[in-house]
Short mmCIF file of C-alpha atoms and ligand atoms in Angstrom, two decimals:
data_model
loop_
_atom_site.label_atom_id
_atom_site.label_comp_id
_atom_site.label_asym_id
_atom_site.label_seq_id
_atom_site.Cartn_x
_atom_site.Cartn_y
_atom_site.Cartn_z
CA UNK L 1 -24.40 -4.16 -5.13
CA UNK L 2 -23.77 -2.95 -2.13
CA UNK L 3 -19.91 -3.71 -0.95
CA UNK L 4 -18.11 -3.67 2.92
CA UNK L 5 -14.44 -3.20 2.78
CA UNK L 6 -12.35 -3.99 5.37
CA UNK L 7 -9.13 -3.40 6.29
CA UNK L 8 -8.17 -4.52 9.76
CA UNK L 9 -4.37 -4.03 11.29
CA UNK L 10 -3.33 -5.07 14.41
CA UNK L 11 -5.32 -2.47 16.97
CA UNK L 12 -7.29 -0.75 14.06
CA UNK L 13 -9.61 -1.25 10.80
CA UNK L 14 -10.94 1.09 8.22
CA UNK L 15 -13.84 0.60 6.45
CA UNK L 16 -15.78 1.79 3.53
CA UNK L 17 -19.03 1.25 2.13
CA UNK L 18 -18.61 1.32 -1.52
CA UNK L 19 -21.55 1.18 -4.07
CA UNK L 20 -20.20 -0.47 -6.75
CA UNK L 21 -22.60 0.73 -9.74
CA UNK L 22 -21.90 4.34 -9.14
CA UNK L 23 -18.36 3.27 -7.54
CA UNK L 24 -19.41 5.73 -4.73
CA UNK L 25 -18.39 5.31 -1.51
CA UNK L 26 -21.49 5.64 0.85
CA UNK L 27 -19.82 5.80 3.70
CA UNK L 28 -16.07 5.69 5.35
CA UNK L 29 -14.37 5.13 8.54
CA UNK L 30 -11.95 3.86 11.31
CA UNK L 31 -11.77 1.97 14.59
CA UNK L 32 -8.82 2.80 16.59
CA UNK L 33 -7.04 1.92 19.58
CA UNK L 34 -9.23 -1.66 19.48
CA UNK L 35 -8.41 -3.89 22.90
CA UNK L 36 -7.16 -0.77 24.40
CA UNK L 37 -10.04 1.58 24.80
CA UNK L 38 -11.56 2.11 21.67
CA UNK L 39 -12.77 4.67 19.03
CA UNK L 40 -14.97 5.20 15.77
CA UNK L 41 -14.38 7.50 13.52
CA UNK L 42 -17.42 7.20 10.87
CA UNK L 43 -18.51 9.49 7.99
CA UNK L 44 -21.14 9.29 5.62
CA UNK L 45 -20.24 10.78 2.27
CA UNK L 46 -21.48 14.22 1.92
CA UNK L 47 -22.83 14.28 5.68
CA UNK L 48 -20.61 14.88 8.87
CA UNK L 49 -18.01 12.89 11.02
CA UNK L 50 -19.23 11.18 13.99
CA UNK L 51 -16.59 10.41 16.58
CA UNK L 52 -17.48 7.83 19.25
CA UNK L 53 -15.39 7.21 22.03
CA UNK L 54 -16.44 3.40 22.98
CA UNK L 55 -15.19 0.36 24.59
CA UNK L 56 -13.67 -2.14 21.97
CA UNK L 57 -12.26 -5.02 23.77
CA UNK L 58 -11.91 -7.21 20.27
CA UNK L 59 -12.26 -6.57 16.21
CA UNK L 60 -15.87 -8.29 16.66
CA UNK L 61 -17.00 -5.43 18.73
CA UNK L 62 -15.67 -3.06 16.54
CA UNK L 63 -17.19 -4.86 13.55
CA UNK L 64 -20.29 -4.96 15.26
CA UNK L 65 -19.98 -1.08 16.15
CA UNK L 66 -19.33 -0.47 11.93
CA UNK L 67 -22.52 -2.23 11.41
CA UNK L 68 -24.37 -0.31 14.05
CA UNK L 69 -23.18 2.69 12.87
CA UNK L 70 -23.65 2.37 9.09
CA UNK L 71 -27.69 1.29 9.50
CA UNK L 72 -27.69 4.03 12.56
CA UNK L 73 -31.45 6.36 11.73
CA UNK L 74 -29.27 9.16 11.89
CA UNK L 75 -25.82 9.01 10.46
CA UNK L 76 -26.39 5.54 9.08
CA UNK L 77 -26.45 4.86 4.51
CA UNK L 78 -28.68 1.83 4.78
CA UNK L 79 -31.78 0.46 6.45
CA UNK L 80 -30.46 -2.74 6.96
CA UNK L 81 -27.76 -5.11 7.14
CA UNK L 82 -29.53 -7.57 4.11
CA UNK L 83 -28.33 -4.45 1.78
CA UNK L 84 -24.66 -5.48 1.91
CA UNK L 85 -24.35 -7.77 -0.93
CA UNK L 86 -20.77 -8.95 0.18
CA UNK L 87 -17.43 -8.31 2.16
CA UNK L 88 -14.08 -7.47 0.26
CA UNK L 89 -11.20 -7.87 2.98
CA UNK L 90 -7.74 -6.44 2.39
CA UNK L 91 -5.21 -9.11 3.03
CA UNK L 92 -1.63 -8.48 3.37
CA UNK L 93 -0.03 -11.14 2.32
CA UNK L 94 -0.74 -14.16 -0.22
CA UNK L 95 2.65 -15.93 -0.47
CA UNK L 96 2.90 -18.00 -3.81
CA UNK L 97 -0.48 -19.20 -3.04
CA UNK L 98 -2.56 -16.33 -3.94
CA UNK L 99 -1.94 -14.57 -7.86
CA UNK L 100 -5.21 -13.94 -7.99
CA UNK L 101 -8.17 -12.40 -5.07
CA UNK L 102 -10.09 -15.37 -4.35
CA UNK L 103 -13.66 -16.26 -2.54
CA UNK L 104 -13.36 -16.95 1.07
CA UNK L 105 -13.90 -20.32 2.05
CA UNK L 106 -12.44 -22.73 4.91
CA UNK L 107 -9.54 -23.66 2.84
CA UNK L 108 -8.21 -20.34 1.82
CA UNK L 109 -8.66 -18.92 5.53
CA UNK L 110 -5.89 -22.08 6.06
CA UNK L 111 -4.10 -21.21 3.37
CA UNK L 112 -4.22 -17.59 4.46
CA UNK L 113 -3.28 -18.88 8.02
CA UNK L 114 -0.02 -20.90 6.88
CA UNK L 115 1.34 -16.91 5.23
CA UNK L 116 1.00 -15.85 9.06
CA UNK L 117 4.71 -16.10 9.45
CA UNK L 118 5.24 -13.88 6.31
CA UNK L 119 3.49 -11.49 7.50
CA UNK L 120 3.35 -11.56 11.34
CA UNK L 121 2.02 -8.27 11.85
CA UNK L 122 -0.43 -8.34 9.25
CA UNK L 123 -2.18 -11.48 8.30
CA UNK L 124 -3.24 -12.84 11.85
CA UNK L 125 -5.12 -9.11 12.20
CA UNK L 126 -6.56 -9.58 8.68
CA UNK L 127 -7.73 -13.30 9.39
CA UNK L 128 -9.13 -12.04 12.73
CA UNK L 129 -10.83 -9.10 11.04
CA UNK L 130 -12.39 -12.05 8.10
CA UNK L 131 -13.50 -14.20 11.26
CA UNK L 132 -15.14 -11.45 12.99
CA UNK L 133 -17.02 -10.44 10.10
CA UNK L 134 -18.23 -14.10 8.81
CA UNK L 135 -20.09 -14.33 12.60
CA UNK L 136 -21.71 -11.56 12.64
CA UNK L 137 -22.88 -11.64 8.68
CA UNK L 138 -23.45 -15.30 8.18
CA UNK L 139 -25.12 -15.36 4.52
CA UNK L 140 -22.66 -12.56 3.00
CA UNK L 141 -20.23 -13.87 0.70
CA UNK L 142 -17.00 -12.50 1.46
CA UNK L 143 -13.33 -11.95 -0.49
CA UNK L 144 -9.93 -12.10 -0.02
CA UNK L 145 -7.48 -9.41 -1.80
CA UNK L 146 -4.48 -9.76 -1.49
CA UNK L 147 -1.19 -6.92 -1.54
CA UNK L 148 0.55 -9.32 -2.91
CA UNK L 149 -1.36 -10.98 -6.03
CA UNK L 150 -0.89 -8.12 -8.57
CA UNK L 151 3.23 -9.53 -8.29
CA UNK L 152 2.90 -12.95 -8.77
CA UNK L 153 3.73 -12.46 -12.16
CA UNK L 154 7.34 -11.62 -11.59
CA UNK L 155 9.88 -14.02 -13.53
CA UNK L 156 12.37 -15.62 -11.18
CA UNK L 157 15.14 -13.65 -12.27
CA UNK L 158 13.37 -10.92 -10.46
CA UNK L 159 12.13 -12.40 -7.45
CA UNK L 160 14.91 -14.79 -6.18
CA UNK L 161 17.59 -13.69 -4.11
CA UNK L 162 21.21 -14.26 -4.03
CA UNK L 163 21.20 -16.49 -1.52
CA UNK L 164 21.84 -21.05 -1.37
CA UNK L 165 18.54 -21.49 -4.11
CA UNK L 166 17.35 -23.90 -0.95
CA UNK L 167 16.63 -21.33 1.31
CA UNK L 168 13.48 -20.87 -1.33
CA UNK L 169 13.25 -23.96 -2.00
CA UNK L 170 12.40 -24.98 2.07
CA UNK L 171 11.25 -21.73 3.47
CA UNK L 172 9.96 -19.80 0.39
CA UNK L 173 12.02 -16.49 0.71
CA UNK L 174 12.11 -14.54 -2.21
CA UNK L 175 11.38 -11.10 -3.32
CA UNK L 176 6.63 -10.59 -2.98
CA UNK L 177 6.01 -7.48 -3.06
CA UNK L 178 3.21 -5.54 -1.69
CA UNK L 179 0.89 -2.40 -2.40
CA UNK L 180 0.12 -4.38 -5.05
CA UNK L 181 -4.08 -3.34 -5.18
CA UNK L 182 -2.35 0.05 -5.67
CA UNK L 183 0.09 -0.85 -8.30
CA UNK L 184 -2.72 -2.22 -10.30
CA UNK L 185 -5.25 0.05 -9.92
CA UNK L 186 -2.99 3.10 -10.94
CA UNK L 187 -1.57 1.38 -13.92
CA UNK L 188 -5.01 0.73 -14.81
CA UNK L 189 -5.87 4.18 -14.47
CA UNK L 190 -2.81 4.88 -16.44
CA UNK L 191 -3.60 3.65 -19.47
CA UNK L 192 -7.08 4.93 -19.10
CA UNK L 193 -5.70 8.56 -19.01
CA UNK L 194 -2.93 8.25 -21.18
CA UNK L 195 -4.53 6.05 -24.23
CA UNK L 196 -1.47 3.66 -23.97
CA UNK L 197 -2.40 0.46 -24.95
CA UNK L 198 -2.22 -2.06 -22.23
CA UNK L 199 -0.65 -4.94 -24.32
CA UNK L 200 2.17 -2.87 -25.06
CA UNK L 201 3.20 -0.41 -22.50
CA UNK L 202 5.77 0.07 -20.18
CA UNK L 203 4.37 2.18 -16.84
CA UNK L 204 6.44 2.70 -13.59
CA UNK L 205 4.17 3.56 -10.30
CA UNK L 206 5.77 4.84 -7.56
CA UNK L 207 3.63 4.39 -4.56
CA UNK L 208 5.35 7.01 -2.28
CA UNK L 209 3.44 7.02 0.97
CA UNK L 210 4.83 6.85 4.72
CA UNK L 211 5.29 3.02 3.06
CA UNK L 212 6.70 3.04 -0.38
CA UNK L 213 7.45 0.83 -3.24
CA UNK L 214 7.88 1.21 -6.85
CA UNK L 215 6.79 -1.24 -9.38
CA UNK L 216 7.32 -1.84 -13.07
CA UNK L 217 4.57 -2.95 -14.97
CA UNK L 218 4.88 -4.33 -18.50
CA UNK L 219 1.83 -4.95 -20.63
CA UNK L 220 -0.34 -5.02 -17.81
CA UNK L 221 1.64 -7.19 -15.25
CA UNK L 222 3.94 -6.58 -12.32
CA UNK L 223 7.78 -7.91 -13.52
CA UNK L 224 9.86 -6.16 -10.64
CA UNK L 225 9.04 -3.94 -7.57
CA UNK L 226 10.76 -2.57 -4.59
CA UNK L 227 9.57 -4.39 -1.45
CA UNK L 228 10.85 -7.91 -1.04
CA UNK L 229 9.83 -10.78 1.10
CA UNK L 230 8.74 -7.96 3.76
CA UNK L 231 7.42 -4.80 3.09
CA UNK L 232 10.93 -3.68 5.05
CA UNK L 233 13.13 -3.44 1.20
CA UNK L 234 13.42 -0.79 -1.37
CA UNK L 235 12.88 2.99 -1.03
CA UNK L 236 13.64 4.87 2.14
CA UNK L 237 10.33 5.37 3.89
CA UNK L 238 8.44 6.96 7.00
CA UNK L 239 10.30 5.45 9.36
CA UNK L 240 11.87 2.39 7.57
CA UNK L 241 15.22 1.99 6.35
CA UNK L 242 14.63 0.45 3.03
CA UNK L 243 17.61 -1.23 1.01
CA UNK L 244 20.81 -1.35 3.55
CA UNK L 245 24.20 -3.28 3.12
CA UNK L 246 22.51 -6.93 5.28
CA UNK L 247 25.96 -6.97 7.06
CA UNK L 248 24.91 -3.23 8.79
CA UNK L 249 22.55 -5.19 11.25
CA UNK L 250 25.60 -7.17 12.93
CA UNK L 251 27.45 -3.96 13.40
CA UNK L 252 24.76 -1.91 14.76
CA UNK L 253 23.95 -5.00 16.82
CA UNK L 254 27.61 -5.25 18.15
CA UNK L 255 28.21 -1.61 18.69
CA UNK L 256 24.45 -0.40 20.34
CA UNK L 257 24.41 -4.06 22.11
CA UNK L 258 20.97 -4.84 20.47
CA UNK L 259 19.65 -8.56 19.46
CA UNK L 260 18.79 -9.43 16.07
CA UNK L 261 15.02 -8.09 16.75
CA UNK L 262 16.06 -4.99 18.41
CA UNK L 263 18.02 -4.05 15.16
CA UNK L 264 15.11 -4.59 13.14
CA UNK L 265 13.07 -2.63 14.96
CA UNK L 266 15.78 0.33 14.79
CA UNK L 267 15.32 -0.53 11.13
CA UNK L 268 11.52 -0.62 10.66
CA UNK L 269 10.46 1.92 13.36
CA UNK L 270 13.35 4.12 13.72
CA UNK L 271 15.03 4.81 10.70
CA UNK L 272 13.58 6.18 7.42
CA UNK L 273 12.31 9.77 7.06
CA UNK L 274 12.41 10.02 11.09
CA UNK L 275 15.84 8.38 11.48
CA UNK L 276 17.76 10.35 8.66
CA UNK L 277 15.76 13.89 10.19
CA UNK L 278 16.08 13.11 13.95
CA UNK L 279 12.45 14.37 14.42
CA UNK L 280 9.66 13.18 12.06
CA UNK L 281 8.80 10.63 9.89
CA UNK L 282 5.86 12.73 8.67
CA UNK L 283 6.77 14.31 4.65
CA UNK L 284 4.28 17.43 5.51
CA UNK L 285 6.61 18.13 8.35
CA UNK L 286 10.22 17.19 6.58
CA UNK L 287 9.11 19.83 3.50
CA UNK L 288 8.30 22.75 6.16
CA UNK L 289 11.18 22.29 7.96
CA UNK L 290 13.67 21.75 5.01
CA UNK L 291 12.03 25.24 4.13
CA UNK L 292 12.99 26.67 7.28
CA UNK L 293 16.84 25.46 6.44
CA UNK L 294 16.87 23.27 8.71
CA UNK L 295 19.71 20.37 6.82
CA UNK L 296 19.08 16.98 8.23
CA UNK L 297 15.38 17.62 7.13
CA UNK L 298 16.48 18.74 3.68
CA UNK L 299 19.33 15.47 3.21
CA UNK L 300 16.57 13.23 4.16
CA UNK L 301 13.98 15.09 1.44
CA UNK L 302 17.13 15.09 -0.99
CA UNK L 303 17.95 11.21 -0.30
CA UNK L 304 14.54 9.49 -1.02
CA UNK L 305 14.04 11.76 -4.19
CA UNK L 306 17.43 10.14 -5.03
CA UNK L 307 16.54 6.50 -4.18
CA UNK L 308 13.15 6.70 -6.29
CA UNK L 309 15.17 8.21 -9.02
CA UNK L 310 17.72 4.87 -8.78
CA UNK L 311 14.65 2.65 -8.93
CA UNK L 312 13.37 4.13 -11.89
CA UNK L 313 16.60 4.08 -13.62
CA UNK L 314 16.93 0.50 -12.80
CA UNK L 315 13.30 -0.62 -14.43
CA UNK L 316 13.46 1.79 -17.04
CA UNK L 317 16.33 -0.67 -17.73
CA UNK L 318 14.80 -3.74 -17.14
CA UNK L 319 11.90 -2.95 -19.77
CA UNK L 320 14.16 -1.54 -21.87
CA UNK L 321 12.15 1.98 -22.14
CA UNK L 322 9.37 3.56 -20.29
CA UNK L 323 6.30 4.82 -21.74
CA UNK L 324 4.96 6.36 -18.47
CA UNK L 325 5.50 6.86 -14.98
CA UNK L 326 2.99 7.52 -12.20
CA UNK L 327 2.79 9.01 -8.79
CA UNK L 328 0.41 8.01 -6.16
CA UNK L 329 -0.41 7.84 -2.34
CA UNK L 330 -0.30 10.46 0.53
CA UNK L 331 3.55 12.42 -1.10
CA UNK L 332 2.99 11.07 -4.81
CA UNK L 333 -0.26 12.35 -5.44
CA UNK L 334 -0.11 15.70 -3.37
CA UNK L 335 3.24 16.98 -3.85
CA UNK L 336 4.38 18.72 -6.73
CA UNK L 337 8.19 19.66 -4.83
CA UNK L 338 8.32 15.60 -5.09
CA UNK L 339 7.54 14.84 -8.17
CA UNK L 340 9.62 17.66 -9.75
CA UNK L 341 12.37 16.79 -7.83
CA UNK L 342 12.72 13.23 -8.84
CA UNK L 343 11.74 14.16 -12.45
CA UNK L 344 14.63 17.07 -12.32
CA UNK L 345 16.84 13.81 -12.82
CA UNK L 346 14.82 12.25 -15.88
CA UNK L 347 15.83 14.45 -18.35
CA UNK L 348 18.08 11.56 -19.75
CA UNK L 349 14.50 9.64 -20.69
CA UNK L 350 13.10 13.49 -22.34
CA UNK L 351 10.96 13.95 -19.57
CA UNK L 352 9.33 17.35 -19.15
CA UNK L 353 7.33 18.69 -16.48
CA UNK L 354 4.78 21.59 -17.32
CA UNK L 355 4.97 23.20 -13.98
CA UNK L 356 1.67 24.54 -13.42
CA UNK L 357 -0.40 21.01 -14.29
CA UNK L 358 2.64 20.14 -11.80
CA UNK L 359 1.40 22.13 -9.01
CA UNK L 360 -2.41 20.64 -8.47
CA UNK L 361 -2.60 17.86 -6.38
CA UNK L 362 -5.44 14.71 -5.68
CA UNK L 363 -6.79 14.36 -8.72
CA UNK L 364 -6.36 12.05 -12.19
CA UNK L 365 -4.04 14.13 -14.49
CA UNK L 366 -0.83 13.96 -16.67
CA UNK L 367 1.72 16.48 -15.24
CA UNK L 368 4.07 16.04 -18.03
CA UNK L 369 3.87 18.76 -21.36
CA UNK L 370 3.08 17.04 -24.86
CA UNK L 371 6.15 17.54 -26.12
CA UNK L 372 7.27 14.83 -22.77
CA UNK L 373 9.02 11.62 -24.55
CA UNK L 374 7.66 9.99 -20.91
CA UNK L 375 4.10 10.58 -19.87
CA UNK L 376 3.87 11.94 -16.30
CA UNK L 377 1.22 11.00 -14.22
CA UNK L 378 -0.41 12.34 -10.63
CA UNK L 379 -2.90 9.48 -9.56
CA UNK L 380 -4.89 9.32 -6.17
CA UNK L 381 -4.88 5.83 -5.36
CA UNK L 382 -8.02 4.24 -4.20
CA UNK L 383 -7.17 1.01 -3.41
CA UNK L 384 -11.07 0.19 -1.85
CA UNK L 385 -12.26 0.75 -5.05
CA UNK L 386 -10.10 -1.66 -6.73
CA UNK L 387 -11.17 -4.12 -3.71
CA UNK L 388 -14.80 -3.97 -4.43
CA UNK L 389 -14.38 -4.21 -7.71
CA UNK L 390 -12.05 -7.56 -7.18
CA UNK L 391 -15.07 -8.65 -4.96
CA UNK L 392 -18.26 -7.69 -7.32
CA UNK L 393 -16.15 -9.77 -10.15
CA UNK L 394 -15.61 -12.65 -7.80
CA UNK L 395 -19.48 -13.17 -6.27
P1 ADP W 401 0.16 5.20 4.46
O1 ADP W 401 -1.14 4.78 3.79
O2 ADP W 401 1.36 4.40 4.05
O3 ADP W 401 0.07 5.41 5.94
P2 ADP W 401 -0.20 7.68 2.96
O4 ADP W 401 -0.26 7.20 1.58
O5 ADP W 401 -1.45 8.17 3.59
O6 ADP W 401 0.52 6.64 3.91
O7 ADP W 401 0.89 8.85 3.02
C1 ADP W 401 1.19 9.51 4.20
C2 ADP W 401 2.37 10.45 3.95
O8 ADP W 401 2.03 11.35 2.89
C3 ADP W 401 2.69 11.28 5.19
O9 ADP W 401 4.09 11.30 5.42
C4 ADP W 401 2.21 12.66 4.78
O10 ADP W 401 2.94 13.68 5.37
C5 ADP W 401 2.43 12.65 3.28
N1 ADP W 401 1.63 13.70 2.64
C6 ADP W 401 0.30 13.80 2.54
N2 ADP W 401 -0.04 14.96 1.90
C7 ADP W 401 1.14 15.58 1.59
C8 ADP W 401 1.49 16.81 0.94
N3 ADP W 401 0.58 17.64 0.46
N4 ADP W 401 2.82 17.10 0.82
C9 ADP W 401 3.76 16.28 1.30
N5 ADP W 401 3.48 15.12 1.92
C10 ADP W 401 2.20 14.77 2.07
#
């Protein structure tokens, strides 16, 4: 079968075409800049990129522009439309409703709805993106997959806050979690590659993109990760502060004369990688200039290697033992100056890097040497993949 999946933010969606017997994608792409001006990015596997500058004024033009493009004579994969055998849509955020990807129908697009304020930036440009899609492909069953499923499984001990228990009890907050499509599919991939047996493992991935999060996964199933009840907790990332002492945002408040959503903005957009550097939020451009001396780039490199090392310490703890831990996304899969300088802190757990495996980047492969008491792991995510296979399984 032939599989669509979307992922539609706010003013943008990617797409890939994904056949899901050879798990190839067919084709890949992105609309930017929708309801501004608009353009398509689109490239069929193995042929060229096609860049069209177009007018988008919603997501159902740019939909419709994906479509166009993908049964296109020239740079199209298909013939027609009828060859898309269903739509897998990436969905931010599930709230307790979701532990599982589900079939789209009228009462999960409410249910998916009533997680808007969750997610404000996310879900109303997912359920847009689902809405879209079900006009213009009427017959095509489509799927929900949610970031948030794969954590569902988290005991309460794990997931509830500190805070008077009826604050979850009336407004659900409480630790969710996101990345989760990633968590799972690299775990999966984990035990693949390192013969650990499911049932009775212990695996820490650290997604470590410009958004990170860190889960631990015990026999198969998420029990604690980084990102809370917003994807603004946990590690340091790109340009969001992570963990902070709450009572920070009424001093910064007081003393830069910002409301309440002013400081979060300093926290989600201006903090991070670019607030701790003072010029980039971008890892590619923190590791040249920390090579070029320059020291607020090298703290910041220096401080989330740190805070990932803390977060494994503190799951390696709460599984008592770790048989494996993984790397993935744009820094965890590509960088070897990472991942060696987080493991240069593991020694404690008898982990041992063999350098040169170390130093190869985007592909499946254990890093670690044999004689490693912890298996080390490098593993491209590929989280459409893991949604057309969630979507195959469910139609
Ligand atoms: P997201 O999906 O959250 O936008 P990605 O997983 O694509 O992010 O990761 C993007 C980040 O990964 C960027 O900060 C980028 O600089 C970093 N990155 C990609 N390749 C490398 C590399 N070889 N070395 C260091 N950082 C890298």
């Amino acid at each position: 079968m032939k599989v669509l999946v979307i992922n539609c933010g706010s003013s943008s969606l990617k797409y890939q075409l994904i056949d899901s017997e050879s798990e190839i994608a067919l084709a890949s792409g992105l609309c930017e800049r929708i309801g501004i001006d608009g353009k398509l990015i689109h490239k069929p596997t193995g042929g060229e990129k096609k860049t069209f500058d177009v007018q988008m004024d919603n997501h159902e033009v740019a939909i419709k522009l994906v479509l166009d493009a993908l049964t296109d004579k020239e740079h199209g994969v298909i013939t027609s439309l009828d060859e898309i055998g269903a739509v897998g849509h990436r969905v931010v955020h599930g709230g307790e409703k979701f532990a599982s990807s589900t079939v789209i129908t009228e009462e999960v697009l409410k249910a998916i709805e009533e997680c808007n304020e969750l997610a404000p930036l996310h879900n109303p440009a997912n359920l847009i993106g689902i809405n879209a899609c079900k006009r213009l492909m009427k017959d095509v069953p489509m799927v929900a997959v949610f970031d948030t499923a794969f954590h569902q499984t988290m005991p309460e001990k794990a997931y509830l806050y500190g805070l008077p228990y009826e604050y979850y009890e009336k407004y659900k907050i409480r630790r969710y979690g996101f990345h989760g499509t990633s968590h799972s599919y690299v775990s999966e991939r984990a035990y693949e590659m390192t013969g650990l047996d499911k049932n009775n493992s212990k695996v820490i991935v650290c997604h470590l993109g410009n958004g990170a999060s860190v889960t631990a996964v015990k026999n198969g199933e998420s029990i604690d990760t980084s990102m809370g009840l917003t994807p603004l907790e946990g590690l340091i990332m790109g340009t969001r502060s992570g963990d902070i002492d709450p009572a920070i945002i009424e001093f910064i408040a007081k003393k830069e004369n910002l409301n309440l959503s002013e400081v979060l903005n300093v926290l989600n957009k201006k903090s991070g990688m670019l607030g701790l550097s003072g010029t980039t939020s971008d890892f590619r451009d923190i590791l040249a200039a920390s090579k070029e001396g320059n020291k607020r780039a090298i703290i910041a490199w220096e401080t989330f290697a740190y805070h990932v090392t803390k977060y494994i310490g503190a799951y390696t703890a709460a599984m008592n033992g770790v048989d494996a831990i993984c790397f993935t996304a744009g820094l965890g899969e590509n960088n070897g100056a990472m991942r060696a300088l987080i493991c240069s802190y593991l020694g404690y757990l008898g982990v041992e890097l063999d350098e040169e495996l170390n130093s190869r980047y985007g592909e499946d492969l254990v890093v670690s040497t044999s004689n490693s008491k912890v298996k080390i792991c490098m593993i491209p995510t590929n989280e459409e993949l893991k949604i057309a296979r969630e979507t195959v399984a469910l139609v």
